[in-house]
Amino acid sequence: MGWTISLANQKGGVGKSTTAQALWAGLHLKGYRVLLIDIDPQGNTTYTVGITSTTSTAYELLTRKAHVKDTIVNTPNGDIIPSNKQLIKLDLELISTGKEYKLKEALETVKEEYDFIVIDTPPALGILTVNALTASDNLIIPAQAEIYSLQGIGDLYDTINAVKKYCNPNLKIKGILLTRHNSRTILSRDMFELIGDIARQINTFVYKTIIREGVVIKEAQASQRDIFTYSFKSNVSKDYLSFINEFLERNDKDD
Ligand SMILES: Nc1ncnc2c1ncn2[C@@H]1O[C@H](COP(=O)(O)OP(=O)(O)OP(=O)(O)O)[C@@H](O)[C@H]1O
Ligand SMILES: [Mg+2]
């Protein structure tokens, strides 16, 4: 049975897209069948994966203008449904009843073909993120160990609870993943305690793995390659592989 995982946090620049790509490419390296969905109108993930022109994207998928199979692009790292700037209009365009279920319904016919579907969401709590959470079994919250980054998690939790109540009772918060950590700064005990407290308040935990900051991430993204192909031996690659192992272990344990 396949799992659908959203990376979400309405705070911008916390590593959602970077983590979505690393999770997708890393799970593919391990032999899993993976699909990455970019529903962020910014299209960062679509760009980084190297997709330039497609006629059918997540926009056509959510507006029912294309069948899911016509939106999937095959790449050496796995399959992807690319984003499109037009997604920004969806808040206004999707007004019908059941608008929260568009992605979930669209994926139904392909869900069984994948072990993991990974969804990259925009830095907002609007209809796109709600569609992602409604379609997901699991949510991972990438965050930086900074006070401003952590403050927003409460608002995210309100959205998660609304989605659980009205759209998807099975949604599970898998954990908070600390990203972009500068290895020269030591995380203070106070900060660790605060992060632990926040995780407990939202009934989840913090992944043991912390993703360090590394310039190779930006280099890999600029050259449109995944981090493992670009620099397998880098610290960031090691961190993401260790996160993926932790993620898989927890997946086995919980379910
Ligand atoms: N571990 C890392 N080391 C160095 N740079 C990183 C790392 N992770 C992410 N970045 C950089 O930080 C920036 C933000 O990362 P990313 O795009 O993954 O965040 P995001 O949460 O998806 O942002 P947005 O909210 O805008 O979608 C990018 O320029 C990315 O290259
Ligand atoms: Mg992003």
Coordinates of C-alpha atoms and ligand atoms in Angstrom, one line a residue:
M1 CA 0.0 0.0 0.0
G2 CA 1.3 3.5 -0.9
W3 CA 1.8 6.4 1.4
T4 CA 1.2 10.0 0.6
I5 CA 3.3 12.5 2.5
S6 CA 3.0 16.3 2.5
L7 CA 5.8 18.7 3.4
A8 CA 4.0 21.7 4.8
N9 CA 4.7 24.9 6.8
Q10 CA 3.3 28.2 5.9
K11 CA 6.5 29.9 6.8
G12 CA 8.6 30.5 3.7
G13 CA 12.1 29.2 3.1
V14 CA 12.2 26.5 5.8
G15 CA 13.3 23.7 3.4
K16 CA 9.9 22.3 2.2
S17 CA 11.0 22.0 -1.4
T18 CA 14.5 20.9 -0.7
T19 CA 13.2 18.2 1.7
A20 CA 10.5 17.1 -0.8
Q21 CA 13.1 16.6 -3.5
A22 CA 15.6 14.9 -1.2
L23 CA 12.9 12.5 0.1
W24 CA 11.7 11.7 -3.4
A25 CA 15.2 11.2 -4.9
G26 CA 16.4 9.3 -1.8
L27 CA 13.4 6.9 -1.7
H28 CA 13.9 6.3 -5.4
L29 CA 17.6 5.5 -4.8
K30 CA 16.5 2.9 -2.3
G31 CA 14.3 1.3 -5.0
Y32 CA 10.9 2.6 -4.0
R33 CA 8.3 3.7 -6.6
V34 CA 7.9 7.4 -6.0
L35 CA 5.8 10.3 -7.3
L36 CA 6.6 13.9 -6.4
I37 CA 3.8 16.5 -6.8
D38 CA 4.6 20.2 -6.9
I39 CA 1.5 22.2 -6.0
D40 CA 3.4 25.4 -5.2
P41 CA 2.8 28.1 -7.9
Q42 CA 6.4 29.3 -7.3
G43 CA 7.4 26.0 -9.1
N44 CA 10.8 25.8 -7.3
T45 CA 10.7 22.0 -7.3
T46 CA 9.6 21.8 -10.9
Y47 CA 12.5 24.0 -11.9
T48 CA 15.1 22.2 -9.8
V49 CA 14.0 18.8 -11.2
G50 CA 14.7 20.3 -14.7
I51 CA 11.2 20.3 -16.2
T52 CA 10.8 23.2 -18.6
S53 CA 7.7 22.7 -20.7
T54 CA 4.7 20.6 -20.1
T55 CA 1.2 21.1 -21.2
S56 CA -0.5 19.3 -18.3
T57 CA 0.5 20.2 -14.8
A58 CA -0.9 20.2 -11.3
Y59 CA -3.1 23.1 -12.3
E60 CA -4.8 21.1 -15.1
L61 CA -5.1 18.2 -12.6
L62 CA -6.8 20.2 -9.9
T63 CA -9.2 21.9 -12.4
R64 CA -10.0 18.6 -14.0
K65 CA -8.7 19.7 -17.4
A66 CA -6.3 16.8 -17.6
H67 CA -6.3 13.2 -16.4
V68 CA -3.7 12.4 -13.8
K69 CA -1.8 10.1 -16.1
D70 CA -1.3 12.9 -18.6
T71 CA 0.2 15.2 -15.9
I72 CA 3.0 12.7 -14.8
V73 CA 6.5 13.3 -16.2
N74 CA 9.0 10.4 -15.9
T75 CA 12.5 11.4 -14.8
P76 CA 15.6 9.4 -13.8
N77 CA 14.8 10.1 -10.1
G78 CA 11.2 9.1 -10.3
D79 CA 7.9 10.6 -11.5
I80 CA 6.7 14.1 -11.0
I81 CA 3.6 16.2 -11.5
P82 CA 4.9 19.7 -12.2
S83 CA 3.6 23.0 -11.0
N84 CA 2.3 25.9 -13.0
K85 CA 2.0 29.6 -12.1
Q86 CA -1.7 29.4 -12.8
L87 CA -2.1 27.5 -9.5
I88 CA -2.2 30.9 -7.9
K89 CA -5.7 31.4 -9.3
L90 CA -7.1 28.3 -7.7
D91 CA -8.2 30.1 -4.5
L92 CA -10.7 32.0 -6.7
E93 CA -11.4 29.3 -9.3
L94 CA -12.1 26.4 -6.9
I95 CA -15.4 27.4 -5.5
S96 CA -17.5 24.3 -5.9
T97 CA -18.4 22.0 -3.0
G98 CA -15.7 19.4 -2.5
K99 CA -12.9 21.8 -3.6
E100 CA -10.7 20.4 -0.8
Y101 CA -10.9 16.9 -2.3
K102 CA -9.7 17.7 -5.8
L103 CA -6.1 16.3 -5.4
K104 CA -7.2 13.3 -3.4
E105 CA -9.8 12.3 -6.0
A106 CA -7.4 12.9 -8.9
L107 CA -4.7 10.6 -7.3
E108 CA -7.1 7.7 -6.6
T109 CA -6.4 6.0 -9.9
V110 CA -2.6 6.1 -9.6
K111 CA -2.1 5.8 -5.8
E112 CA -1.5 2.0 -6.0
E113 CA 1.3 2.4 -8.5
Y114 CA 3.5 4.1 -6.0
D115 CA 5.1 3.3 -2.7
F116 CA 5.4 6.9 -1.8
I117 CA 3.8 10.1 -3.1
V118 CA 5.5 13.2 -1.8
I119 CA 3.8 16.6 -2.0
D120 CA 5.6 20.0 -1.9
T121 CA 3.2 22.7 -0.8
P122 CA 3.4 26.5 -0.9
P123 CA 4.2 28.8 2.0
A124 CA 0.5 29.5 2.8
L125 CA -2.4 27.8 4.5
G126 CA -4.9 28.2 1.6
I127 CA -6.7 25.8 -0.6
L128 CA -3.6 24.2 -2.2
T129 CA -2.2 23.2 1.2
V130 CA -5.6 22.0 2.3
N131 CA -5.8 19.9 -0.8
A132 CA -2.4 18.4 -0.1
L133 CA -3.3 17.6 3.6
T134 CA -6.7 16.1 2.5
A135 CA -4.9 13.8 0.1
S136 CA -2.1 12.8 2.6
D137 CA -1.7 10.1 5.1
N138 CA 1.2 11.8 6.7
L139 CA 2.6 15.3 7.2
I140 CA 6.2 16.3 7.9
I141 CA 6.8 19.8 9.1
P142 CA 10.2 21.2 8.0
A143 CA 11.3 24.0 10.3
Q144 CA 14.4 26.0 11.3
A145 CA 15.5 26.1 14.9
E146 CA 14.7 29.8 15.1
I147 CA 12.0 31.4 17.2
Y148 CA 10.2 33.0 14.3
S149 CA 10.1 29.7 12.4
L150 CA 8.7 27.9 15.3
Q151 CA 6.0 30.5 16.2
G152 CA 4.0 29.7 13.1
I153 CA 3.5 26.0 13.9
G154 CA 0.5 26.8 16.1
D155 CA -1.3 28.3 13.1
L156 CA -0.4 25.3 11.0
Y157 CA -1.8 23.1 13.7
D158 CA -5.2 24.9 13.5
T159 CA -5.3 24.1 9.8
I160 CA -4.3 20.5 10.4
N161 CA -7.1 20.1 12.9
A162 CA -9.6 21.7 10.6
V163 CA -8.6 19.3 7.8
K164 CA -8.7 16.4 10.2
K165 CA -12.2 17.4 11.4
Y166 CA -13.8 18.1 8.0
C167 CA -11.8 16.4 5.3
N168 CA -9.3 13.8 6.4
P169 CA -9.5 12.2 9.9
N170 CA -6.6 9.9 9.1
L171 CA -4.0 12.7 8.7
K172 CA -1.0 12.1 10.9
I173 CA 1.7 14.5 11.8
K174 CA 4.8 12.4 11.4
G175 CA 7.2 14.8 12.9
I176 CA 9.1 18.1 12.8
L177 CA 12.3 18.1 10.8
L178 CA 14.9 20.7 11.7
T179 CA 16.6 22.0 8.5
R180 CA 19.2 24.5 7.4
H181 CA 21.1 24.1 10.6
N182 CA 24.3 26.1 10.7
S183 CA 26.8 23.6 12.3
R184 CA 28.9 26.4 13.7
T185 CA 26.0 27.4 16.0
I186 CA 25.2 25.1 18.8
L187 CA 21.6 24.6 19.5
S188 CA 21.0 25.8 23.0
R189 CA 19.3 23.5 25.5
D190 CA 16.5 26.1 25.8
M191 CA 15.9 26.0 22.1
F192 CA 15.9 22.2 22.1
E193 CA 13.4 22.2 25.0
L194 CA 11.2 24.7 23.2
I195 CA 11.1 22.6 20.1
G196 CA 10.3 19.5 22.1
D197 CA 7.5 21.4 23.9
I198 CA 6.0 22.6 20.6
A199 CA 6.2 19.0 19.2
R200 CA 4.4 17.6 22.3
Q201 CA 1.7 20.3 22.1
I202 CA 0.9 19.2 18.6
N203 CA 1.2 15.5 19.5
T204 CA 4.2 14.7 17.4
F205 CA 8.0 14.5 17.9
V206 CA 11.2 16.0 16.5
Y207 CA 13.2 13.8 14.1
K208 CA 16.6 13.0 15.6
T209 CA 18.3 13.9 12.3
I210 CA 19.0 17.6 11.9
I211 CA 19.7 18.7 8.3
R212 CA 22.8 20.9 8.3
E213 CA 23.2 23.9 6.0
G214 CA 25.5 23.3 3.1
V215 CA 26.3 25.3 0.0
V216 CA 26.0 22.1 -2.1
I217 CA 22.2 22.4 -1.8
K218 CA 22.2 25.7 -3.7
E219 CA 24.8 24.4 -6.2
A220 CA 22.8 21.2 -6.8
Q221 CA 19.6 23.2 -7.3
A222 CA 21.2 25.7 -9.6
S223 CA 22.5 22.8 -11.7
Q224 CA 19.1 21.1 -11.6
R225 CA 20.4 17.9 -10.1
D226 CA 19.3 16.1 -7.0
I227 CA 21.6 16.4 -4.0
F228 CA 22.7 12.7 -4.1
T229 CA 23.7 12.8 -7.8
Y230 CA 25.4 16.2 -7.3
S231 CA 27.4 15.4 -4.1
F232 CA 26.7 12.0 -2.5
K233 CA 29.4 12.5 0.1
S234 CA 28.4 15.9 1.3
N235 CA 27.1 16.4 4.8
V236 CA 23.7 17.4 3.6
S237 CA 23.4 14.2 1.5
K238 CA 24.4 12.2 4.6
D239 CA 21.9 14.1 6.7
Y240 CA 19.1 13.5 4.2
L241 CA 19.9 9.8 3.9
S242 CA 19.9 9.5 7.7
F243 CA 16.5 11.3 7.8
I244 CA 15.1 9.0 5.2
N245 CA 16.2 6.0 7.2
E246 CA 14.6 7.5 10.3
F247 CA 11.5 8.2 8.4
L248 CA 11.3 4.6 7.0
E249 CA 11.9 3.1 10.5
R250 CA 9.1 5.2 12.0
N251 CA 6.8 4.4 9.1
D252 CA 7.3 0.7 9.8
K253 CA 6.8 1.1 13.6
D254 CA 3.7 3.3 13.4
D255 CA 1.8 1.5 10.8
Ligands
LIG1 N1 20.3 22.4 4.1 C1 20.4 23.5 3.4 N2 21.6 24.1 3.2 C2 21.7 25.2 2.5 N3 20.7 25.8 1.9 C3 19.5 25.3 2.0 C4 19.3 24.1 2.7 N4 17.9 23.8 2.7 C5 17.4 24.7 1.9 N5 18.3 25.7 1.5 C6 18.1 26.9 0.7 O1 17.2 27.7 1.4 C7 16.2 28.3 0.5 C8 14.8 27.8 1.0 O2 14.7 26.4 0.9 P1 13.4 25.8 0.2 O3 13.1 26.4 -1.1 O4 13.6 24.3 0.3 O5 12.4 26.2 1.3 P2 10.8 26.2 1.1 O6 10.2 26.0 2.5 O7 10.3 25.3 0.1 O8 10.5 27.7 0.6 P3 9.1 28.3 0.1 O9 8.3 28.5 1.4 O10 9.5 29.6 -0.6 O11 8.5 27.3 -0.8 C9 16.6 27.8 -0.9 O12 17.4 28.8 -1.5 C10 17.4 26.5 -0.6 O13 18.4 26.4 -1.6
MG2 MG 9.2 25.6 -1.6

